[in-house]
mmCIF file of C-alpha atoms in Angstrom:
data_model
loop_
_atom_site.group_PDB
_atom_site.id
_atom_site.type_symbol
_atom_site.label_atom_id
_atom_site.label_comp_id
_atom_site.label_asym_id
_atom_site.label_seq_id
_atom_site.Cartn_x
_atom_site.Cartn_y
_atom_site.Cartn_z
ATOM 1 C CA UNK A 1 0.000 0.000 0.000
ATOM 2 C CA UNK A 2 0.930 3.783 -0.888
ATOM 3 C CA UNK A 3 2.342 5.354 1.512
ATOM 4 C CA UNK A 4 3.336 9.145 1.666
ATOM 5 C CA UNK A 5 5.844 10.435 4.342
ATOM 6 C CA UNK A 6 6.864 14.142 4.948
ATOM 7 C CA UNK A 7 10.202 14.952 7.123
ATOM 8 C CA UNK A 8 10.034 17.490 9.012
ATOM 9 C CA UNK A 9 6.725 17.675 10.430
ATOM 10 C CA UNK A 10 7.557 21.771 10.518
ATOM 11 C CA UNK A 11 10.380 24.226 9.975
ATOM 12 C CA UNK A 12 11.400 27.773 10.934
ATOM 13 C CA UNK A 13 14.046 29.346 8.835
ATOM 14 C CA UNK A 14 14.896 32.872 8.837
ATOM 15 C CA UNK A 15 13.519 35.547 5.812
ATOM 16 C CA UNK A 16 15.784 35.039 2.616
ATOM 17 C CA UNK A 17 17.074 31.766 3.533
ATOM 18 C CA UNK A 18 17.053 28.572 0.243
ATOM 19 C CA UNK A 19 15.094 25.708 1.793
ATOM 20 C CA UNK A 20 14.359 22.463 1.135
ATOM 21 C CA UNK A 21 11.125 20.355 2.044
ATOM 22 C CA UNK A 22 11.289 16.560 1.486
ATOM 23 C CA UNK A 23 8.345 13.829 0.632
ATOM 24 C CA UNK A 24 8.875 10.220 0.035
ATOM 25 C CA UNK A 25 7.388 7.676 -0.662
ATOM 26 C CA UNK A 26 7.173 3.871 -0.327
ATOM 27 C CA UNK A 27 5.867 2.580 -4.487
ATOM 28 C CA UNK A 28 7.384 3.851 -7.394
ATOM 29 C CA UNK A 29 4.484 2.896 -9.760
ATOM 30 C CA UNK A 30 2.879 6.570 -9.748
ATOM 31 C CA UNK A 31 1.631 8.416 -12.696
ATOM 32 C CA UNK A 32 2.427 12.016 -11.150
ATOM 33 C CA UNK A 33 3.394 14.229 -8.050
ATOM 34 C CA UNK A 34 2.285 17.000 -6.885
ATOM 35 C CA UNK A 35 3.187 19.814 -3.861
ATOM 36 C CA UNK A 36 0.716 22.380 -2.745
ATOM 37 C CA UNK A 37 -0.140 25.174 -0.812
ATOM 38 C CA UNK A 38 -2.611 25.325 2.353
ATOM 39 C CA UNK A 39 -2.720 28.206 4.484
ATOM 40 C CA UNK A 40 -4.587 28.358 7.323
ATOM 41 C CA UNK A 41 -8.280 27.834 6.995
ATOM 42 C CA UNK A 42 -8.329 27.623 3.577
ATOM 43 C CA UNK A 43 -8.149 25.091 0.370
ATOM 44 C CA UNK A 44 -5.001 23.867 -1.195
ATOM 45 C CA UNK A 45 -3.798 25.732 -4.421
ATOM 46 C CA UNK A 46 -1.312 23.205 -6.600
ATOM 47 C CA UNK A 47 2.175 24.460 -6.769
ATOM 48 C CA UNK A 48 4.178 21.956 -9.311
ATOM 49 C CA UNK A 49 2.539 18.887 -10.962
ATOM 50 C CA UNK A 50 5.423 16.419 -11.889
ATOM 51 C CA UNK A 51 4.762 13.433 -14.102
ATOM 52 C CA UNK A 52 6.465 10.215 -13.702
ATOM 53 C CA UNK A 53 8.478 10.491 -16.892
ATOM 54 C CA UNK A 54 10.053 13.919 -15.534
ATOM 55 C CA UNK A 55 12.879 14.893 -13.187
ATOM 56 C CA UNK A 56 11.478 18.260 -12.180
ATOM 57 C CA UNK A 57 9.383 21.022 -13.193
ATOM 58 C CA UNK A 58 10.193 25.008 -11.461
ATOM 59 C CA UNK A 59 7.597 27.813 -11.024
ATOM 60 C CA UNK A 60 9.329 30.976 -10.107
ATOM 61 C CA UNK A 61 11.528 30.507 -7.059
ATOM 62 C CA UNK A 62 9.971 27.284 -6.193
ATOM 63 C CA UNK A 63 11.459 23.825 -7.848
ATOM 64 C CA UNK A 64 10.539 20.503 -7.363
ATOM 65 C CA UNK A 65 12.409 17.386 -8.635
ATOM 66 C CA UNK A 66 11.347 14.131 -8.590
ATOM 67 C CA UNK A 67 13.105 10.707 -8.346
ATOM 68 C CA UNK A 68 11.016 7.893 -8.710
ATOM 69 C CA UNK A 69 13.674 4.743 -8.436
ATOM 70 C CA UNK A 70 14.383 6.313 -5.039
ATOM 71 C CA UNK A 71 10.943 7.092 -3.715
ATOM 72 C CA UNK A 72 11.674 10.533 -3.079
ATOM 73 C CA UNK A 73 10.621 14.527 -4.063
ATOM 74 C CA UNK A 74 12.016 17.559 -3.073
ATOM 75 C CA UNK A 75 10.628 21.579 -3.026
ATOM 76 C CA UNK A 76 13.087 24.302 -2.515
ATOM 77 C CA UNK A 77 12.280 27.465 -2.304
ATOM 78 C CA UNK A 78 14.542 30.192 -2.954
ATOM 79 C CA UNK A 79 15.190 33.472 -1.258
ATOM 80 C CA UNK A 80 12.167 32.381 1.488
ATOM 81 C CA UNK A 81 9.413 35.319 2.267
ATOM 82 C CA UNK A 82 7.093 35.747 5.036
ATOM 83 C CA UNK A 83 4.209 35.385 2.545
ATOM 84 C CA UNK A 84 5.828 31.332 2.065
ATOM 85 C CA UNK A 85 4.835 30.613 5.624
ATOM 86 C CA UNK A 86 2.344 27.912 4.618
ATOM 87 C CA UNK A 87 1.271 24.008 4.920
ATOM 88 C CA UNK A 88 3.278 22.542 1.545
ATOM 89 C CA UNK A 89 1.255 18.840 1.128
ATOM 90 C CA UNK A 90 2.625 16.792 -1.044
ATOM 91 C CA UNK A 91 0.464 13.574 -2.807
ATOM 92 C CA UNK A 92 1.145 11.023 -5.510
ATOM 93 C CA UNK A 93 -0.775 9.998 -7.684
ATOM 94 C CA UNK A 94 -0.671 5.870 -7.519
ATOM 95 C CA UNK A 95 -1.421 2.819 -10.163
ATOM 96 C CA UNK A 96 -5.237 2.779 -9.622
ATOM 97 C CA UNK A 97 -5.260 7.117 -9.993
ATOM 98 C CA UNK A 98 -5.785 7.580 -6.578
ATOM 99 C CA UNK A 99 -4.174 10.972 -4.771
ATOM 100 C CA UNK A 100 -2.097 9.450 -1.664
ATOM 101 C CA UNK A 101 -1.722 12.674 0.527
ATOM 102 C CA UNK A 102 1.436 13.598 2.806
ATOM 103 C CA UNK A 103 1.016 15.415 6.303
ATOM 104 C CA UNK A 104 2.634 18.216 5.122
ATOM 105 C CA UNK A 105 5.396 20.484 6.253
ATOM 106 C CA UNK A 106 4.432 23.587 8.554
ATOM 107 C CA UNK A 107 7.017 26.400 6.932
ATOM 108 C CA UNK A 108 7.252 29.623 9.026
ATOM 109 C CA UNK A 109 9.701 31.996 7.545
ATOM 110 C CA UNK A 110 10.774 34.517 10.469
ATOM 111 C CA UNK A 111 10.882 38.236 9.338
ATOM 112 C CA UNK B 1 -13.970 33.474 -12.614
ATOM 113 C CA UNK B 2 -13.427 29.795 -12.991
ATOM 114 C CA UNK B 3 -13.021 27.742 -10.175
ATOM 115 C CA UNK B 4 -14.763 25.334 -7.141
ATOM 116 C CA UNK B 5 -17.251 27.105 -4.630
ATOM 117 C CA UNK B 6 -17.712 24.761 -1.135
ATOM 118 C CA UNK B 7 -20.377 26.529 0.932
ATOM 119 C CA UNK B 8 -20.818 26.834 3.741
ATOM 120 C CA UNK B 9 -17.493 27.886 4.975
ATOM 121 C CA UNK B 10 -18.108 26.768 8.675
ATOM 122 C CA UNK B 11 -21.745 24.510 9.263
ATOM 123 C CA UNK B 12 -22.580 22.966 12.856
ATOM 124 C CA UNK B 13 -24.049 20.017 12.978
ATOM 125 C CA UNK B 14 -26.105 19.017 16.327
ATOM 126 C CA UNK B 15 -26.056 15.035 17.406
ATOM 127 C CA UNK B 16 -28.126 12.654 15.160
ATOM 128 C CA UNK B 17 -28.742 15.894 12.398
ATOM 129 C CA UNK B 18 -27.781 14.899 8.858
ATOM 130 C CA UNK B 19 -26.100 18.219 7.352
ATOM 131 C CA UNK B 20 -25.179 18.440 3.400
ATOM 132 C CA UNK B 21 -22.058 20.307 2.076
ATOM 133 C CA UNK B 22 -22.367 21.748 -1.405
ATOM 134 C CA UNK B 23 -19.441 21.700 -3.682
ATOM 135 C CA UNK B 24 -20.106 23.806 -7.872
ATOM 136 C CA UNK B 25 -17.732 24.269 -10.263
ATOM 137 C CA UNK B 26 -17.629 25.856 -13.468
ATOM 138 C CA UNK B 27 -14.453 24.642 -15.090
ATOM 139 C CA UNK B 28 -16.091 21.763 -16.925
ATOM 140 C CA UNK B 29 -13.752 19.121 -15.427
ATOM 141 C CA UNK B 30 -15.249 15.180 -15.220
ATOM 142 C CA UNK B 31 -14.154 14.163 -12.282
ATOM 143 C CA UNK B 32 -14.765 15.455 -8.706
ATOM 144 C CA UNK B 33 -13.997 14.242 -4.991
ATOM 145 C CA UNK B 34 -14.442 14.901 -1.452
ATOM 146 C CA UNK B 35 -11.718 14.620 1.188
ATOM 147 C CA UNK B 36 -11.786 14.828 4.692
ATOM 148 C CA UNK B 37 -8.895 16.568 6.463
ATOM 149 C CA UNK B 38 -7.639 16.089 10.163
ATOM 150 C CA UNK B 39 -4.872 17.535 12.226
ATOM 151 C CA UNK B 40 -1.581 16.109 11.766
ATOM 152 C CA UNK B 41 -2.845 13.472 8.933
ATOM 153 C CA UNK B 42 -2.742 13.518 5.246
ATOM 154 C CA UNK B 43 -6.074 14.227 3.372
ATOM 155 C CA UNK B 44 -8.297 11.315 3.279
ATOM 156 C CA UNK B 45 -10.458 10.392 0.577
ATOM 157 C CA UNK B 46 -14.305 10.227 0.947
ATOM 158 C CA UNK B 47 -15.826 9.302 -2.420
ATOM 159 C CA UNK B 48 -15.176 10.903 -5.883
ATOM 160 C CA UNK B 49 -17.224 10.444 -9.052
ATOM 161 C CA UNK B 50 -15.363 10.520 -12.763
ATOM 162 C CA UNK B 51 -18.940 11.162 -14.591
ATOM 163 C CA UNK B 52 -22.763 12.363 -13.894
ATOM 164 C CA UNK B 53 -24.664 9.869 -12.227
ATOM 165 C CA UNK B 54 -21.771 7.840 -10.975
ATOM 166 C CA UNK B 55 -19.199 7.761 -7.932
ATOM 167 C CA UNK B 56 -17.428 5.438 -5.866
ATOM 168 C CA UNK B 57 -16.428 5.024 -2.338
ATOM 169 C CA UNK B 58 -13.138 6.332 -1.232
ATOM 170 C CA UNK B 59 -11.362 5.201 1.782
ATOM 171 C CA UNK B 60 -13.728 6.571 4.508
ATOM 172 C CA UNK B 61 -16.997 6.929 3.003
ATOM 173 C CA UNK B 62 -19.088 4.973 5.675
ATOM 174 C CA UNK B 63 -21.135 7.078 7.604
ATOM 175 C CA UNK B 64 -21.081 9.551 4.176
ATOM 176 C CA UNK B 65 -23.056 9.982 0.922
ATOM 177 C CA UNK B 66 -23.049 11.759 -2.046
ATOM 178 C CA UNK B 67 -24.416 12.565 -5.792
ATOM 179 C CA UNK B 68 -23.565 13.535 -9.071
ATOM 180 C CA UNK B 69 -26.515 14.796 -10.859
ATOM 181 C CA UNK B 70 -25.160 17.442 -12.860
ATOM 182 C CA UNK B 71 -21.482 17.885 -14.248
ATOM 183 C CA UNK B 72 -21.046 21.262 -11.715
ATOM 184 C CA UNK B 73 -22.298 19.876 -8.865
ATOM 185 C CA UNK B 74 -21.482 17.146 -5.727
ATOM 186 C CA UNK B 75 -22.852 17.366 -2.662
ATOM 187 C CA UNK B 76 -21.767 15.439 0.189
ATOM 188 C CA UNK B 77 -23.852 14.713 2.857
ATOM 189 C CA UNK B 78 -22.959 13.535 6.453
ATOM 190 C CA UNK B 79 -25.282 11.142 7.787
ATOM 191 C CA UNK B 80 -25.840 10.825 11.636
ATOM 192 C CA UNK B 81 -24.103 7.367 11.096
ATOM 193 C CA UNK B 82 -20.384 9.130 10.895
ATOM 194 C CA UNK B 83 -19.484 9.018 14.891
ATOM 195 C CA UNK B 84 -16.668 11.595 14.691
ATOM 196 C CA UNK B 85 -17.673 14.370 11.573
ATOM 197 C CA UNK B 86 -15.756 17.000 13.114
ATOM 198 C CA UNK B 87 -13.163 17.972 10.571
ATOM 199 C CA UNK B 88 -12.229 20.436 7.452
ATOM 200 C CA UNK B 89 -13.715 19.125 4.520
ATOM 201 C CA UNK B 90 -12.253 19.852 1.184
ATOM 202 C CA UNK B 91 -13.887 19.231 -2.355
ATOM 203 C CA UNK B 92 -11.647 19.275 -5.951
ATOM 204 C CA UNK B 93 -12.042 18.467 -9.451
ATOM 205 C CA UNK B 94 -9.841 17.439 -12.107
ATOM 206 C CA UNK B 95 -10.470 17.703 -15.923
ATOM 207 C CA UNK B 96 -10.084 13.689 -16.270
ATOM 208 C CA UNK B 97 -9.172 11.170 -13.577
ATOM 209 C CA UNK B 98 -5.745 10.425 -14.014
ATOM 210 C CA UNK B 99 -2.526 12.578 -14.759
ATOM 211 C CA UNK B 100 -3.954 16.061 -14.630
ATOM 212 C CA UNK B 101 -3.851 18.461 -12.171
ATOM 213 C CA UNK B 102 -6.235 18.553 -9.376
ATOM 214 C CA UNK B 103 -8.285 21.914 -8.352
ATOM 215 C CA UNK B 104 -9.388 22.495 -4.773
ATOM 216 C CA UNK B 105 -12.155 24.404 -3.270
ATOM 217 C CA UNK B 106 -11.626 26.714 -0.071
ATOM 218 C CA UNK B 107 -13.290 24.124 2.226
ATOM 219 C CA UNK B 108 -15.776 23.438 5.132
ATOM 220 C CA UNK B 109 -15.353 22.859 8.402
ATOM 221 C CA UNK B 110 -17.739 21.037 9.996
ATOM 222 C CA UNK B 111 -18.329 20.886 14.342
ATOM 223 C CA UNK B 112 -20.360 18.629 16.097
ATOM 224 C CA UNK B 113 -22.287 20.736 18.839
#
C-alpha cells in the first residue's frame, strides 16, 4: 500500500534563507506528483505537478524534482518570504489514480 | 472566474442531524472528490465520481453519501451514522481522472455541537 511520508513535520528558517522540504514515498508505480499550498483555513492551491516520466518542473523561485527509483521529491524554495509561511502537502498519484496525501510540512519563515 | 465554490465555509451540525455540504464548479472538469482533512494526517479520501450519475467510495466513506446529478455539482452529505464528523472538509475536481492536475475548493469545516 501507498504510503506518503513528509520529514520534518515543521520548519522555521529565517527571511531570505534557500530551503528544502522533502516527501517520500514507499511505491514507485505513480503516474504524477504533486506539492501544494494550504494556508490556514483555507483550500489547497497546486504548486508543481510532476509526471512520472520527468525529473522536475520550477515555477518561479519554487522547484521541485522528482526521483522515482528512489521514492523521493524535493521543493526548494529560494530566497524564502514571510508570505511562504504555509502548509506545503505533497500527494502522488498511484497505479489505480488515486491521490495518496502527505502530512505536510508547517514552513514559518521569520521576518 | 473559474473555479470550485464549497459553501458553507463553517456549518454545525447538532447530534443525530444529517447536514449536506455543497461543492459547484464551473471549469467543466469530469471528475470530482471529497476529502476529509484532520490535524496532523494527510487528506483522506471520501468518495469521488469521474462522470454524472456515478461515484465510488473512497477510503472513509461509511457514515457519508453523495451525488452527481449534474457535471457542476457534488454534494456530500454527512449522515448521523459518521461518529466523529468534526473535521475540514475539502472538495476538488480534475479535468479527467488520471494525470492532470487537481483543483481544490476553499473548504468546510464542519463541528459537532
Amino acid at each position: 500500500k501507498q504510503e506518503v511520508t513528509q520529514i520534518p513535520a515543521a520548519l522555521s528558517v529565517p527571511e531570505g534563507e534557500n530551503l528544502v522540504l522533502n516527501c517520500s514515498f514507499t511505491d514507485s508505480a505513480i503516474y504524477n506528483l504533486q506539492w501544494f499550498r494550504q494556508d490556514p483555513g483555507k483550500g489547497l492551491t497546486s504548486l508543481l505537478l510532476i509526471q512520472s516520466s520527468q525529473r522536475e518542473q520550477t515555477s518561479g523561485r519554487l522547484n521541485a524534482s522528482l526521483d522515482k527509483s528512489s521514492g523521493r521529491s524535493t521543493l526548494y524554495i529560494a530566497a524564502s518570504q514571510p508570505g511562504d509561511s504555509a502548509t506545503y502537502l505533497c500527494a502522488v498519484m498511484d497505479s489505480n489514480y488515486q491521490l495518496i496525501w502527505g502530512a505536510g510540512t508547517k514552513l514559518i519563515i521569520k521576518p | 472566474d473559474g473555479g470550485i465554490t464549497q459553501s458553507p465555509k463553517y456549518l454545525f451540525r447538532k447530534e443525530g442531524q444529517n447536514v449536506t455540504l455543497s461543492c459547484e464548479q464551473n471549469l467543466n472538469h469530469d471528475a470530482m472528490y471529497w476529502y476529509r482533512q484532520d490535524p496532523g494526517q494527510g487528506l483522506r479520501l471520501i468518495y469521488y465520481s469521474q462522470i454524472v450519475n456515478d461515484f465510488q467510495k473512497g477510503d472513509i466513506a461509511e457514515g457519508y453519501s453523495v451525488s452527481r446529478e449534474k457535471k457542476e455539482s457534488f454534494p456530500l452529505t454527512v449522515t448521523s451514522a459518521q461518529k466523529n464528523p468534526t473535521a475540514f472538509y475539502l472538495c476538488a475536481s480534475s479535468p479527467i481522472r488520471g494525470r492532470t492536475e487537481a483543483f481544490f475548493g476553499q473548504g468546510t469545516r464542519l463541528t459537532v455541537v
